[in-house]
Short mmCIF file of C-alpha atoms and ligand atoms in Angstrom, two decimals:
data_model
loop_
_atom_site.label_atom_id
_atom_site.label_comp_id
_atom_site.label_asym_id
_atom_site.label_seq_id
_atom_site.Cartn_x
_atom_site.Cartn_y
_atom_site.Cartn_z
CA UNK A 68 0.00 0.00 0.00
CA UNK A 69 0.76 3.43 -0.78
CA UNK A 70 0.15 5.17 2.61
CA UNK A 71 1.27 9.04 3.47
CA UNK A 72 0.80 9.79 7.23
CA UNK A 73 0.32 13.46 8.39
CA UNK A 74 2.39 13.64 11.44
CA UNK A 75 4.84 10.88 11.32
CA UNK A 76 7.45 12.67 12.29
CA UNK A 77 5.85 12.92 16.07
CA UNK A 78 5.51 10.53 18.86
CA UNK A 79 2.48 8.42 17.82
CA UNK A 80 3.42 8.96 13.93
CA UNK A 81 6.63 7.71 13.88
CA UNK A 82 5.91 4.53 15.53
CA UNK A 83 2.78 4.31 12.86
CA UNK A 84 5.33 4.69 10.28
CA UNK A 85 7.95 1.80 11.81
CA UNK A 86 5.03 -0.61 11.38
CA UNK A 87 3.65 0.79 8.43
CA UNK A 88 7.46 0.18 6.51
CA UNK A 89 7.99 -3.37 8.63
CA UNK A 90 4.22 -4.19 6.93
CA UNK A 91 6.04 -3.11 3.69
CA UNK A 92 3.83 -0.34 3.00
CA UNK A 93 5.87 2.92 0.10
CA UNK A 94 5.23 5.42 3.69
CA UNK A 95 5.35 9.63 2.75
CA UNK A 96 5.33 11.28 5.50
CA UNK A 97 3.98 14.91 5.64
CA UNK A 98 5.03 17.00 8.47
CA UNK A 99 6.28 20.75 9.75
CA UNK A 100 8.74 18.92 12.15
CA UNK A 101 7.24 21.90 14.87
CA UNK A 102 7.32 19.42 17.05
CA UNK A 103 8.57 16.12 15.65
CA UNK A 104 11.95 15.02 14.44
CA UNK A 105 13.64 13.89 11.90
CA UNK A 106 15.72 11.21 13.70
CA UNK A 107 12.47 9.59 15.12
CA UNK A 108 12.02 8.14 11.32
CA UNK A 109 15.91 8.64 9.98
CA UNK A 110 16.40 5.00 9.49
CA UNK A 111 13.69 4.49 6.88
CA UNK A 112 14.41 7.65 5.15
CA UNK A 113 18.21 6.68 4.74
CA UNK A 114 17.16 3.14 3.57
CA UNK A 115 14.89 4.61 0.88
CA UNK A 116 11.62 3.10 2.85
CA UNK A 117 9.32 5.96 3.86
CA UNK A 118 10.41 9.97 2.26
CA UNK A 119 9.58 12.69 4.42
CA UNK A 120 7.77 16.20 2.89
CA UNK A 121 8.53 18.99 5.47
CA UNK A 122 5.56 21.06 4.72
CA UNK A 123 2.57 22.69 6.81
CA UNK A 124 -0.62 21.26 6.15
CA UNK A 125 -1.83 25.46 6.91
CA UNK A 126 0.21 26.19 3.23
CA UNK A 127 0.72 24.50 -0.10
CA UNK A 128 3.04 22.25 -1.74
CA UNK A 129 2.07 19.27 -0.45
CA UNK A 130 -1.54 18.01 -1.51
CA UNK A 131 0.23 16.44 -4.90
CA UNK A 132 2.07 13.85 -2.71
CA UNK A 133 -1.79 12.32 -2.37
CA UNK A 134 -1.89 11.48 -5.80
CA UNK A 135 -1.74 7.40 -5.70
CA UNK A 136 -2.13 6.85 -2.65
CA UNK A 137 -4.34 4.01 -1.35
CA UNK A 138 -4.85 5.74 2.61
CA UNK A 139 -4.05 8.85 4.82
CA UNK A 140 -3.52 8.21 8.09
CA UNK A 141 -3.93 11.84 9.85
CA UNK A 142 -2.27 12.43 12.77
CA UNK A 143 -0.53 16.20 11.82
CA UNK A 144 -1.98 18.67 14.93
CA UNK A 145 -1.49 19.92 17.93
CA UNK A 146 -1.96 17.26 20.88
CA UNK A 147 -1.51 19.78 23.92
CA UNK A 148 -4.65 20.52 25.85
CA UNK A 149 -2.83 23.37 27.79
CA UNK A 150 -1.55 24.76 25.57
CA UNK A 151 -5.15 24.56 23.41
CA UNK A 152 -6.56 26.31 25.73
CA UNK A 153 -3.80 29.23 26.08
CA UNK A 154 -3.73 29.91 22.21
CA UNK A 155 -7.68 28.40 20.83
CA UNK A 156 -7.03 30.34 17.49
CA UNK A 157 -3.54 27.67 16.86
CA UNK A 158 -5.17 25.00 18.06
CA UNK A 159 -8.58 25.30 15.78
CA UNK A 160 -6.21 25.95 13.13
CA UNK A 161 -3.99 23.28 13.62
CA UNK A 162 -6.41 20.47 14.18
CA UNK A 163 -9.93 21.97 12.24
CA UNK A 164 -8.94 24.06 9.43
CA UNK A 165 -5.74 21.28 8.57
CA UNK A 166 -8.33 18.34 8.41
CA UNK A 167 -10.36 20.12 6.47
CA UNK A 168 -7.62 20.59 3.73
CA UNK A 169 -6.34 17.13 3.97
CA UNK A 170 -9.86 16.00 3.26
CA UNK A 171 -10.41 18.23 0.52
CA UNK A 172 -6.76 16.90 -1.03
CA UNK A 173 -8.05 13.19 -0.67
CA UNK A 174 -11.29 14.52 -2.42
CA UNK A 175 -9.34 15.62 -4.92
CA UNK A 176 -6.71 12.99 -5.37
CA UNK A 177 -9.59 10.41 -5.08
CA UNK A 178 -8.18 9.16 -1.59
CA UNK A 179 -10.96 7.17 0.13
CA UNK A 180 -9.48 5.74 3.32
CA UNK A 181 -8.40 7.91 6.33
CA UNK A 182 -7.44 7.23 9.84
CA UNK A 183 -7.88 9.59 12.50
CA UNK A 184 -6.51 9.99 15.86
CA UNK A 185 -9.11 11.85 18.16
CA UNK A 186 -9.41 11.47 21.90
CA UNK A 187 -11.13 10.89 24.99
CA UNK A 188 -11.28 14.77 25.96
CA UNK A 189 -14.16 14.61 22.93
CA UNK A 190 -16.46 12.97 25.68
CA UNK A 191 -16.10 16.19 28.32
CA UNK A 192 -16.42 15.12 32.08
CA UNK A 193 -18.79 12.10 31.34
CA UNK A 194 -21.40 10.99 33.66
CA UNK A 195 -20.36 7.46 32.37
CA UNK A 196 -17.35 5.77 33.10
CA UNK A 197 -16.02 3.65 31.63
CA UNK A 198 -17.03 5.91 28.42
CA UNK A 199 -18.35 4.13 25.23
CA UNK A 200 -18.51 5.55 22.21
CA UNK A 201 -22.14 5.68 22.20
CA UNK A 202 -22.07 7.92 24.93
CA UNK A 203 -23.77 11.07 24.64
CA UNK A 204 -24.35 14.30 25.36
CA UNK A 205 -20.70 14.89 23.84
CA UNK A 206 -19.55 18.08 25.58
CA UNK A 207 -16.19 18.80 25.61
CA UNK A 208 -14.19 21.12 28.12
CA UNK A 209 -11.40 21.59 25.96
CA UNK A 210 -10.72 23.58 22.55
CA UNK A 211 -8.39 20.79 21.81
CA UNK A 212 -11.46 18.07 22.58
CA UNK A 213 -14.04 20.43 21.14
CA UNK A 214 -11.43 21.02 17.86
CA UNK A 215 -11.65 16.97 17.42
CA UNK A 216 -14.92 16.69 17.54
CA UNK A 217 -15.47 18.92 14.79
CA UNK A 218 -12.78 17.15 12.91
CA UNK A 219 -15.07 13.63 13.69
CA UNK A 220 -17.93 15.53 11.94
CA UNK A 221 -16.46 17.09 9.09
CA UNK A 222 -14.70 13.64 8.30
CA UNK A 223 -18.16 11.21 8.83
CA UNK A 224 -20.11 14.54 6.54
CA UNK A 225 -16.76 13.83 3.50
CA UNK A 226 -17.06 10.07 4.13
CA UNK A 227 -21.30 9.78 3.84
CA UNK A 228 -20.98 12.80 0.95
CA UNK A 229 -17.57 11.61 -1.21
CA UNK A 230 -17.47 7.68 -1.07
CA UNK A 231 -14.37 7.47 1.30
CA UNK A 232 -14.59 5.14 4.62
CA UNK A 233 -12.80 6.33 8.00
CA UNK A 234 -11.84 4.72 11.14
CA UNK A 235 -11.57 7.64 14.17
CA UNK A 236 -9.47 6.13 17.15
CA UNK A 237 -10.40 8.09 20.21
CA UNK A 238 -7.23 7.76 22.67
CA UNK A 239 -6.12 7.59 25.96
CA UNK A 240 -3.68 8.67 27.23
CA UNK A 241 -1.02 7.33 24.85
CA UNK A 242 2.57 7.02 26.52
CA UNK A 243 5.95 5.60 25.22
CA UNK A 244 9.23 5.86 23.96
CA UNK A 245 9.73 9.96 21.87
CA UNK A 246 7.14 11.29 23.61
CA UNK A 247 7.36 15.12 23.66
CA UNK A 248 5.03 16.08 25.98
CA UNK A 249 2.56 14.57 29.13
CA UNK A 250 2.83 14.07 32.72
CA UNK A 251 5.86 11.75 32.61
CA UNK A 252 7.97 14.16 30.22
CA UNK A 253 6.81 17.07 33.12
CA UNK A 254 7.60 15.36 36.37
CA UNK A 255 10.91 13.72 35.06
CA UNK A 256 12.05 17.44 33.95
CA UNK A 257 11.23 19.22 36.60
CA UNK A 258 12.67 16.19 38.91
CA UNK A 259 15.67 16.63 36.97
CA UNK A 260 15.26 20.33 37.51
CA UNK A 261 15.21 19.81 41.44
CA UNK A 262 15.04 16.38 42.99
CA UNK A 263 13.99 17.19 46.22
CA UNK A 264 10.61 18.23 45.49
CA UNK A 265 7.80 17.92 42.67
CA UNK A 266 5.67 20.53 42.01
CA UNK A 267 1.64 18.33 40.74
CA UNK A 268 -0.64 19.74 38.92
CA UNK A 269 -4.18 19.83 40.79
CA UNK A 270 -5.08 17.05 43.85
CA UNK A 271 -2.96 14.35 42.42
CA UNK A 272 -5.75 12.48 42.05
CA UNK A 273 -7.00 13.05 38.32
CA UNK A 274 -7.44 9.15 37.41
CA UNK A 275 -6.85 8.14 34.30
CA UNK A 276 -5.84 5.41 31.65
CA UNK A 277 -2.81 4.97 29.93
CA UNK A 278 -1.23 3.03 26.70
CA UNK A 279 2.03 2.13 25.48
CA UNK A 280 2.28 3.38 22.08
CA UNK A 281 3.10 0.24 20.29
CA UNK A 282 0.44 -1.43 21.42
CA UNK A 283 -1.78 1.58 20.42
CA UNK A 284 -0.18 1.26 16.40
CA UNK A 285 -1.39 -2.14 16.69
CA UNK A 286 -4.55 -1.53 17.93
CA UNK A 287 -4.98 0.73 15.17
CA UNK A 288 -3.76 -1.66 12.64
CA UNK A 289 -6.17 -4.52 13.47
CA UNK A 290 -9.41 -2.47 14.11
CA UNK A 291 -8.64 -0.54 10.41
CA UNK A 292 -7.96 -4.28 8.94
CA UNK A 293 -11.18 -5.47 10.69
CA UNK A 294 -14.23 -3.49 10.34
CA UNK A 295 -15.59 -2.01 6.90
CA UNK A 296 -18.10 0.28 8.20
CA UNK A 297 -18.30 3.91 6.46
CA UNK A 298 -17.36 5.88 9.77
CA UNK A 299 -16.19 3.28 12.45
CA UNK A 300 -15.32 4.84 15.62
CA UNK A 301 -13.55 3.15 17.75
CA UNK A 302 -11.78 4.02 21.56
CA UNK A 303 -8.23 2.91 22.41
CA UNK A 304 -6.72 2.48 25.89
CA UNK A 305 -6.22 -0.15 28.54
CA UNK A 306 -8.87 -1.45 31.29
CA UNK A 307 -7.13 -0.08 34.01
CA UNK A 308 -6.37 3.72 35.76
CA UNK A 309 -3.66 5.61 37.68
CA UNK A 310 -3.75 8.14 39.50
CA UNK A 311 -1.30 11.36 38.67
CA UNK A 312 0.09 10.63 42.48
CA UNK A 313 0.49 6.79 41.38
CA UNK A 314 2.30 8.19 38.59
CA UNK A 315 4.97 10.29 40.59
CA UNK A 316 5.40 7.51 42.52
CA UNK A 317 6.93 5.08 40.18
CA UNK A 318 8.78 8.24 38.54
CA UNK A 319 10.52 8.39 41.57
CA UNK A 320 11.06 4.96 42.01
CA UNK A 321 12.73 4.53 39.03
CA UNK A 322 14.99 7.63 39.77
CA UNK A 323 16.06 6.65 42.81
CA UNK A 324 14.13 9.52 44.49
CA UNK A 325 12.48 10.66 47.50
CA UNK A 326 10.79 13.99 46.82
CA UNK A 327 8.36 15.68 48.97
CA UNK A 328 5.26 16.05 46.66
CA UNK A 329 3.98 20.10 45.78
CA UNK A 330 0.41 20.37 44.68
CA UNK A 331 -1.07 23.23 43.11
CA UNK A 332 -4.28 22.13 44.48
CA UNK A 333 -8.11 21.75 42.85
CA UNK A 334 -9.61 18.85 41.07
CA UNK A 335 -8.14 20.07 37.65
CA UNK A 336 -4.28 20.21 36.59
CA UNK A 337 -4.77 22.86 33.78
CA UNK A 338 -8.16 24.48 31.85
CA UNK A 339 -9.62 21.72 30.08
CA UNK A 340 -8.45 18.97 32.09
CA UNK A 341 -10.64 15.97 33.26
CA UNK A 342 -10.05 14.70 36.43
CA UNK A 343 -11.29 11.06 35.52
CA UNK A 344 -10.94 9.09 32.48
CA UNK A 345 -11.32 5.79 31.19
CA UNK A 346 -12.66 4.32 28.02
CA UNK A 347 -14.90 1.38 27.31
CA UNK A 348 -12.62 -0.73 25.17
CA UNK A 349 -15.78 -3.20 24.61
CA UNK A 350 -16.07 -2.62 20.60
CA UNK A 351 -12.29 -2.82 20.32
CA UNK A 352 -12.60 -6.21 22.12
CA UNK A 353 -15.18 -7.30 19.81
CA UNK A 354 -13.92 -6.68 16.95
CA UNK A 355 -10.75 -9.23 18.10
CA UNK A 356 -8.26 -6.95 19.86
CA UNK A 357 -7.29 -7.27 23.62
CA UNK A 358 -4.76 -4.43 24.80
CA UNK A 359 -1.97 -7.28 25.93
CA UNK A 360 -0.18 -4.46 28.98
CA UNK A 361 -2.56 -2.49 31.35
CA UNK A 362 -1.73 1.47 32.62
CA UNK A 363 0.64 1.11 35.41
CA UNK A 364 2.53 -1.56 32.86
CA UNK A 365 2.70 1.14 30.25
CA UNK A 366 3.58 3.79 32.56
CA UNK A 367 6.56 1.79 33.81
CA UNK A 368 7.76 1.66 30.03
CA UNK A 369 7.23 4.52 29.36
CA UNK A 370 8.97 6.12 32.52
CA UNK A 371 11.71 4.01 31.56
CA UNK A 372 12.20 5.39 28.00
CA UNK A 373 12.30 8.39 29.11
CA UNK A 374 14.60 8.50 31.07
CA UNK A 375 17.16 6.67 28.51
CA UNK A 376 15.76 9.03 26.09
P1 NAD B 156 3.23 15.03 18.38
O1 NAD B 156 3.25 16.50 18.66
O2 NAD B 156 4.43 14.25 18.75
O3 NAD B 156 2.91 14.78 16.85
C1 NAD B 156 2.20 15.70 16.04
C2 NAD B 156 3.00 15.84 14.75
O4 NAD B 156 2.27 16.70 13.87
C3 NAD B 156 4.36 16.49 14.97
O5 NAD B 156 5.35 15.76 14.29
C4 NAD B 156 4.20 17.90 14.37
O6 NAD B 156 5.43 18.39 13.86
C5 NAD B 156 3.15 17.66 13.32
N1 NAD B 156 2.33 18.83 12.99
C6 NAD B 156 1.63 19.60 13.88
N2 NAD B 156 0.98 20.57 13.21
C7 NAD B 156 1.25 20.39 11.89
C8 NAD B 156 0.85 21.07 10.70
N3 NAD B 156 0.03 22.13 10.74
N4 NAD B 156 1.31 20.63 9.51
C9 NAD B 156 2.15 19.55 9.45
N5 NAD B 156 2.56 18.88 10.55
C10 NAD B 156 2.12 19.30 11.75
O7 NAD B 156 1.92 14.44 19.11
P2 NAD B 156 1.42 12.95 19.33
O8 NAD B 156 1.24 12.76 20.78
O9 NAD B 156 2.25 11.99 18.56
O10 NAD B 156 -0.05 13.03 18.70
C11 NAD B 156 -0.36 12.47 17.44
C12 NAD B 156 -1.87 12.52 17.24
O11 NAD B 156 -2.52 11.71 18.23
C13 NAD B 156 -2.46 13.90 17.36
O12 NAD B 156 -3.51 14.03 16.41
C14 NAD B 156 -3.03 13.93 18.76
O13 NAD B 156 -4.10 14.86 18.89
C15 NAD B 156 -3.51 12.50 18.89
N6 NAD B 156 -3.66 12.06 20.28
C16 NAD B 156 -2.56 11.90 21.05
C17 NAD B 156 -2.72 11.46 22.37
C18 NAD B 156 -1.52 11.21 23.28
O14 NAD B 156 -1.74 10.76 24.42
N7 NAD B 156 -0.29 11.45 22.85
C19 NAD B 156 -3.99 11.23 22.89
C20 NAD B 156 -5.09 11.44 22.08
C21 NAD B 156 -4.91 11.83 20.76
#
């Protein structure tokens, strides 16, 4: 398959794009590098497997690379909730207005497969928990969850309207090895920063779940080889929660650490954050895939790559 991945120079894309080139898949990858790199996917660019376009999905110059290709998997945006919420007009931009011209470039290169990575902020504070995808009313707290959910609309109205099929992946918290950003990126810098105490966001006790990233790619890979419908939504995560205190606990086991723990206080770290999360993985479980690692597994890797990293 011909596949071009928006994004694959991040965290999430660059793992899509080491399974996408071990599946043998010709892999362009479209991306501003503003906050990916190009070593994440140097390997397969020196070995002639995947080619990179550095190019903002905002501008021009890129849309031709669509021409032949058999799926987009769109990841490109701007996965911060903070800072979504400090600077709405970026984040709208980044995550609305760049879907919208990726679908119109599949429209017009006759593309009719795209996968989309949304998230579980697109379900608000739900009353529900764990959240299925079913679960309504959908009322996000976040630009960043509200900016998805407008991206799941526009691309079920281009799927139902121009032939093309979709598969959205709403996320949880997705944790691993080139991660940028997160909890575990923040409390290992600012542990490095000063090891005798951590400053945490909020109570401590925001609960949430967590998944390593390769299992997430392959989660993603068997859900779009295994269902066919025109929009087929699907969440992604593990069975399990931590808590953001359970978290700084095994941060500091791992570095050898004793801190005295800092919180800022309230039931929210940031704007826009929701204190509890987990997803109902049911439909993901039906269709044939069982998340193999739980959250405090994945946070352990994770923690662990980090700090190597
Ligand atoms: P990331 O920042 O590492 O990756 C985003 C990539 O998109 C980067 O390489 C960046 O350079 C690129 N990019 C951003 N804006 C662009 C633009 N306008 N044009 C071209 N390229 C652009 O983030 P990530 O954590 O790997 O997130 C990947 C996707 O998964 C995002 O859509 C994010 O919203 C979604 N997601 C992530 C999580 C998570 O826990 N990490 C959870 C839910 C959803």
């Amino acid at each position: 398959m011909r596949s071009i991945v928006t994004g694959g120079a991040g965290f999430i894309g660059s793992h899509l794009v080491d399974f996408l080139v071990s599946s043998g898949d010709d892999v362009i990858i479209i991306d501003s590098l503003v906050s990916g790199d190009k070593n994440y996917v140097r390997e397969h660019l020196e070995a002639g497997r995947a080619r990179l376009v550095s190019a903002d999905l905002l501008g021009d110059g890129w849309q031709e690379e669509l021409d032949g290709a058999d799926r987009v998997y769109h990841l490109a945006a701007d996965p911060d909730v903070r800072e979504g919420s400090a600077d709405p007009d970026r984040q709208l931009n980044n995550t609305i207005i760049a879907t919208h011209r990726v679908l119109e470039a599949m429209r017009r290169a006759n593309v009719t497969e795209i996968v989309f990575t949304s998230t579980s902020t697109v379900y608000g504070e739900a009353s529900v928990i764990p959240t299925p995808e079913d679960y309504s009313p959908m009322e996000p707290v976040s630009v960043y969850g509200a900016s998805k959910l407008a991206c799941e609309a526009l691309i079920s109205a281009y799927c139902h309207s121009f032939s093309m099929r979709s598969w959205i992946f709403r996320f949880a918290n997705i944790i691993g090895a080139r991660s940028g950003h997160g909890v575990i990126t923040d409390f290992i810098r600012k542990l490095k920063e000063n090891p005798g105490e951590l400053e945490i966001l909020g109570d401590g006790k925001q609960t949430k779940s967590y998944l390593e990233v390769r299992e997430c790619i392959r989660a993603i890979m068997y859900v779009a080889g295994h269902s066919s419908d025109i929009v087929n939504t699907c969440n992604i995560g593990s069975e399990d929660w931590v808590s953001v205190t359970e978290i700084a606990d095994i941060i500091c086991h791992e570095m050898n650490l004793s801190p005295s723990y800092r919180y800022t206080g309230g039931r929210r770290g940031w704007i826009g954050d929701v204190p509890r999360m987990q997803l109902d993985i049911s439909r993901l479980k039906e269709i044939g895939f069982v998340p193999g690692i739980n959250s405090r597994e994945s946070v352990k890797i994770a923690v662990r790559a980090a700090l190597e990293q």
